[in-house]
Amino acid sequence: MKTVQVTEVPQGIQLIDVREPEEYATAHAAGAVSIPLSELVARTEEIDPDRDIYVICHAGGRSLQAAEYLENALGWDNVINVAGGTSAWVEAGLPTV
């Protein structure tokens, strides 16, 4: 699995935010889709496996777990963990909602 810094995330990509809904509602990366880690297994059909899948959380731990699941359990080899998560995203001044 690949890991990138928040400043390396391209615009217009498939970005999955695996934080809980209340965390997502507080602030999230622009364009991120909320699929909480607790619901990931049941909602994988919402993820397009034919596109690169960037996964983000608060600091990088939950997104790493989600990325490992998508890669190991589903065999998807196009999963990218966003290091530092939303905290680093906000700190870098990247667009948020």
Coordinates of N, CA, C and O in Angstrom, one line a residue:
M1 N 0.8 -1.2 0.0 CA 0.0 0.0 0.0 C 0.9 1.2 0.0 O 1.9 1.3 0.6
K2 N 0.4 2.2 -0.7 CA 1.2 3.5 -0.8 C 0.6 4.4 0.2 O -0.5 4.4 0.6
T3 N 1.5 5.3 0.7 CA 1.2 6.4 1.6 C 1.7 7.7 1.0 O 2.8 7.7 0.5
V4 N 0.8 8.7 1.1 CA 1.2 10.0 0.6 C 0.9 11.1 1.7 O 0.1 10.9 2.6
Q5 N 1.6 12.2 1.5 CA 1.4 13.3 2.4 C 0.2 14.1 1.9 O -0.2 14.0 0.7
V6 N -0.5 14.9 2.7 CA -1.7 15.6 2.2 C -1.4 16.5 1.1 O -2.3 16.7 0.2
T7 N -0.2 17.0 1.0 CA 0.1 17.9 -0.1 C 0.3 17.2 -1.5 O 0.5 17.8 -2.5
E8 N 0.4 15.8 -1.4 CA 0.5 15.0 -2.6 C -0.8 14.5 -3.1 O -0.8 13.7 -4.1
V9 N -1.9 14.8 -2.5 CA -3.2 14.3 -2.9 C -3.7 15.1 -4.1 O -3.9 16.3 -4.0
P10 N -3.9 14.5 -5.3 CA -4.4 15.2 -6.4 C -5.8 15.7 -6.2 O -6.6 15.1 -5.5
Q11 N -6.2 16.7 -7.0 CA -7.6 17.2 -6.9 C -8.4 16.3 -7.7 O -8.0 15.6 -8.7
G12 N -9.7 16.2 -7.4 CA -10.7 15.5 -8.1 C -10.6 14.0 -8.0 O -11.2 13.3 -8.8
I13 N -9.9 13.5 -7.0 CA -9.8 12.0 -6.8 C -10.9 11.5 -5.9 O -11.6 12.2 -5.4
Q14 N -10.9 10.2 -5.8 CA -11.8 9.5 -4.9 C -11.2 9.5 -3.5 O -10.2 8.8 -3.3
L15 N -11.7 10.3 -2.6 CA -11.2 10.4 -1.3 C -12.3 10.0 -0.3 O -13.3 10.5 -0.2
I16 N -11.9 8.9 0.5 CA -12.8 8.3 1.4 C -12.4 8.7 2.8 O -11.3 8.5 3.2
D17 N -13.3 9.4 3.6 CA -13.0 9.8 5.0 C -13.7 8.8 5.9 O -14.9 8.6 5.9
V18 N -12.9 8.1 6.7 CA -13.3 7.0 7.5 C -13.6 7.4 8.9 O -13.8 6.5 9.8
R19 N -13.6 8.7 9.2 CA -14.0 9.1 10.6 C -15.5 9.0 10.8 O -16.2 8.8 9.9
E20 N -15.9 9.1 12.1 CA -17.3 9.0 12.4 C -18.0 10.2 11.9 O -17.4 11.3 11.7
P21 N -19.4 10.1 11.7 CA -20.1 11.2 11.1 C -20.0 12.6 11.9 O -19.9 13.6 11.2
E22 N -19.9 12.6 13.2 CA -19.8 13.8 13.9 C -18.4 14.5 13.6 O -18.3 15.7 13.6
E23 N -17.4 13.7 13.5 CA -16.0 14.2 13.1 C -16.1 14.8 11.7 O -15.5 15.9 11.5
Y24 N -16.6 14.0 10.8 CA -16.7 14.5 9.4 C -17.5 15.8 9.3 O -17.1 16.7 8.6
A25 N -18.6 15.9 10.1 CA -19.4 17.1 10.0 C -18.7 18.4 10.6 O -18.9 19.5 10.1
T26 N -17.7 18.2 11.5 CA -17.0 19.3 12.0 C -16.1 19.9 10.9 O -16.1 21.2 10.8
A27 N -15.4 19.2 10.2 CA -14.5 19.6 9.1 C -14.0 18.4 8.3 O -13.7 17.4 9.0
H28 N -14.0 18.5 7.0 CA -13.4 17.5 6.2 C -12.8 18.0 4.9 O -13.2 19.1 4.5
A29 N -12.0 17.3 4.3 CA -11.3 17.7 3.1 C -12.4 17.9 2.0 O -13.3 17.0 1.9
A30 N -12.3 18.9 1.3 CA -13.2 19.2 0.2 C -13.2 18.0 -0.8 O -12.2 17.5 -1.2
G31 N -14.4 17.5 -1.1 CA -14.6 16.4 -2.0 C -14.5 15.0 -1.3 O -14.8 14.0 -2.0
A32 N -14.2 14.9 0.0 CA -14.2 13.7 0.7 C -15.6 13.1 0.9 O -16.5 13.8 1.2
V33 N -15.7 11.8 0.7 CA -17.0 11.1 0.9 C -16.9 10.4 2.3 O -15.9 9.7 2.6
S34 N -17.9 10.5 3.1 CA -17.9 9.9 4.4 C -18.4 8.4 4.3 O -19.5 8.1 4.0
I35 N -17.4 7.5 4.7 CA -17.7 6.1 4.9 C -17.0 5.7 6.2 O -15.8 5.4 6.1
P36 N -17.7 5.8 7.3 CA -17.0 5.6 8.6 C -16.4 4.2 8.6 O -16.9 3.2 8.1
L37 N -15.2 4.0 9.3 CA -14.6 2.8 9.4 C -15.5 1.7 10.0 O -15.5 0.6 9.5
S38 N -16.4 2.1 10.9 CA -17.3 1.1 11.5 C -18.4 0.6 10.4 O -19.0 -0.4 10.7
E39 N -18.5 1.3 9.3 CA -19.4 0.9 8.3 C -18.8 0.4 7.0 O -19.4 0.1 6.0
L40 N -17.4 0.5 6.9 CA -16.7 0.2 5.7 C -17.0 -1.1 5.1 O -17.3 -1.2 3.9
V41 N -17.0 -2.2 5.8 CA -17.3 -3.5 5.3 C -18.6 -3.6 4.6 O -18.7 -4.1 3.5
A42 N -19.6 -3.0 5.1 CA -21.0 -3.0 4.6 C -21.2 -2.0 3.4 O -22.1 -2.1 2.7
R43 N -20.2 -1.1 3.3 CA -20.4 0.0 2.2 C -19.4 0.0 1.1 O -19.3 1.0 0.4
T44 N -18.6 -1.1 1.0 CA -17.6 -1.1 0.0 C -18.1 -0.9 -1.4 O -17.4 -0.4 -2.3
E45 N -19.4 -1.2 -1.7 CA -20.0 -1.1 -3.0 C -20.1 0.4 -3.4 O -20.2 0.7 -4.6
E46 N -19.9 1.3 -2.5 CA -19.9 2.7 -2.8 C -18.5 3.2 -3.3 O -18.4 4.4 -3.7
I47 N -17.6 2.4 -3.2 CA -16.2 2.7 -3.6 C -15.9 2.2 -5.0 O -16.2 1.0 -5.3
D48 N -15.4 3.0 -5.9 CA -15.1 2.5 -7.3 C -13.7 1.9 -7.3 O -12.7 2.6 -7.2
P49 N -13.6 0.6 -7.4 CA -12.3 -0.1 -7.4 C -11.5 0.1 -8.6 O -10.3 -0.2 -8.6
D50 N -12.1 0.7 -9.6 CA -11.4 1.0 -10.9 C -10.6 2.3 -10.9 O -9.9 2.7 -11.8
R51 N -10.8 3.1 -9.8 CA -10.1 4.4 -9.6 C -9.2 4.3 -8.4 O -9.5 3.5 -7.5
D52 N -8.2 5.1 -8.4 CA -7.3 5.1 -7.1 C -8.2 5.5 -6.0 O -9.1 6.4 -6.1
I53 N -7.9 4.9 -4.8 CA -8.7 5.1 -3.6 C -7.9 5.7 -2.5 O -7.0 5.1 -2.0
Y54 N -8.1 7.0 -2.3 CA -7.3 7.7 -1.2 C -8.2 7.6 0.1 O -9.4 7.9 0.0
V55 N -7.6 7.2 1.2 CA -8.3 7.1 2.4 C -7.7 8.0 3.5 O -6.5 8.1 3.6
I56 N -8.6 8.8 4.2 CA -8.2 9.7 5.1 C -9.0 9.6 6.4 O -10.1 9.1 6.4
C57 N -8.4 10.0 7.5 CA -9.1 10.0 8.8 C -8.7 11.2 9.6 O -8.4 12.3 9.0
H58 N -8.5 11.1 10.9 CA -8.1 12.3 11.7 C -6.6 12.5 11.6 O -6.1 13.6 11.3
A59 N -5.9 11.4 11.9 CA -4.4 11.5 12.0 C -3.7 10.5 11.1 O -2.5 10.6 11.0
G60 N -4.4 9.5 10.7 CA -3.7 8.4 9.8 C -3.9 7.0 10.3 O -3.6 6.1 9.5
G61 N -4.3 6.8 11.5 CA -4.4 5.4 12.1 C -5.6 4.7 11.5 O -5.4 3.5 11.0
R62 N -6.8 5.2 11.5 CA -8.0 4.5 11.0 C -7.9 4.4 9.5 O -8.3 3.4 9.0
S63 N -7.4 5.4 8.8 CA -7.3 5.3 7.4 C -6.3 4.2 7.0 O -6.5 3.5 6.0
L64 N -5.3 4.0 7.8 CA -4.3 2.9 7.5 C -5.1 1.5 7.7 O -4.9 0.6 6.9
Q65 N -5.9 1.4 8.8 CA -6.7 0.2 9.0 C -7.6 -0.1 7.8 O -7.7 -1.2 7.3
A66 N -8.3 1.0 7.4 CA -9.2 0.9 6.2 C -8.5 0.5 5.0 O -8.9 -0.4 4.2
A67 N -7.4 1.1 4.7 CA -6.6 0.9 3.5 C -6.1 -0.6 3.5 O -6.1 -1.3 2.5
E68 N -5.6 -1.1 4.7 CA -5.2 -2.4 4.8 C -6.3 -3.4 4.5 O -6.1 -4.4 3.8
Y69 N -7.5 -3.1 5.0 CA -8.7 -4.0 4.7 C -9.0 -4.0 3.2 O -9.2 -5.1 2.6
L70 N -9.1 -2.8 2.6 CA -9.4 -2.8 1.2 C -8.3 -3.5 0.3 O -8.7 -4.2 -0.6
E71 N -7.1 -3.4 0.7 CA -6.0 -4.1 0.0 C -6.0 -5.6 0.3 O -5.9 -6.4 -0.7
N72 N -6.0 -6.0 1.5 CA -5.8 -7.4 1.9 C -7.1 -8.2 1.7 O -7.0 -9.3 1.2
A73 N -8.2 -7.7 2.2 CA -9.4 -8.5 2.1 C -10.1 -8.5 0.8 O -10.6 -9.5 0.3
L74 N -10.0 -7.3 0.1 CA -10.6 -7.2 -1.2 C -9.7 -7.4 -2.4 O -10.1 -7.5 -3.6
G75 N -8.4 -7.3 -2.1 CA -7.4 -7.4 -3.2 C -7.2 -6.2 -4.0 O -6.6 -6.3 -5.1
W76 N -7.6 -5.1 -3.6 CA -7.5 -3.8 -4.4 C -6.1 -3.3 -4.2 O -5.6 -3.1 -3.0
D77 N -5.3 -3.1 -5.3 CA -3.9 -2.7 -5.2 C -3.7 -1.2 -5.5 O -2.6 -0.7 -5.7
N78 N -4.8 -0.5 -5.5 CA -4.8 1.0 -5.8 C -5.3 1.8 -4.6 O -5.9 2.9 -4.8
V79 N -4.9 1.4 -3.4 CA -5.4 2.1 -2.2 C -4.2 2.9 -1.7 O -3.1 2.4 -1.6
I80 N -4.5 4.1 -1.4 CA -3.5 5.1 -0.9 C -3.9 5.7 0.5 O -5.0 6.2 0.5
N81 N -3.1 5.5 1.5 CA -3.3 6.1 2.8 C -2.8 7.5 2.8 O -1.7 7.8 2.4
V82 N -3.6 8.5 3.3 CA -3.2 9.9 3.4 C -2.6 10.1 4.8 O -3.3 10.1 5.8
A83 N -1.3 10.2 4.9 CA -0.6 10.4 6.2 C -1.0 11.7 6.8 O -1.1 12.7 6.2
G84 N -1.1 11.7 8.1 CA -1.4 12.9 8.9 C -2.9 13.2 8.9 O -3.3 14.0 9.7
G85 N -3.7 12.7 8.0 CA -5.1 12.8 8.0 C -5.6 14.2 7.9 O -4.9 15.1 7.4
T86 N -6.8 14.4 8.4 CA -7.5 15.7 8.3 C -6.8 16.8 9.1 O -6.8 17.9 8.7
S87 N -6.2 16.4 10.2 CA -5.4 17.4 11.0 C -4.3 18.0 10.1 O -4.1 19.2 10.1
A88 N -3.5 17.2 9.4 CA -2.5 17.7 8.5 C -3.1 18.4 7.3 O -2.5 19.4 6.9
W89 N -4.2 18.0 6.8 CA -4.9 18.7 5.7 C -5.2 20.1 6.1 O -4.9 21.0 5.4
V90 N -5.9 20.2 7.3 CA -6.2 21.6 7.8 C -5.0 22.4 8.0 O -4.9 23.6 7.6
E91 N -4.0 21.8 8.7 CA -2.7 22.5 9.0 C -2.0 23.0 7.7 O -1.4 24.1 7.7
A92 N -2.2 22.3 6.6 CA -1.5 22.7 5.4 C -2.3 23.7 4.6 O -1.9 24.2 3.6
G93 N -3.5 24.1 5.1 CA -4.3 25.1 4.5 C -5.0 24.6 3.2 O -5.4 25.4 2.4
L94 N -5.2 23.3 3.1 CA -5.9 22.8 2.0 C -7.4 22.9 2.1 O -7.9 23.1 3.2
P95 N -8.2 22.9 1.0 CA -9.6 23.2 1.1 C -10.4 22.2 2.0 O -10.3 21.0 1.9
T96 N -11.3 22.8 2.8 CA -12.1 22.0 3.7 C -13.6 22.5 3.6 O -13.8 23.6 3.1
V97 N -14.4 21.6 4.1 CA -15.9 22.0 4.1 C -16.3 21.9 5.6 O -15.8 21.0 6.3

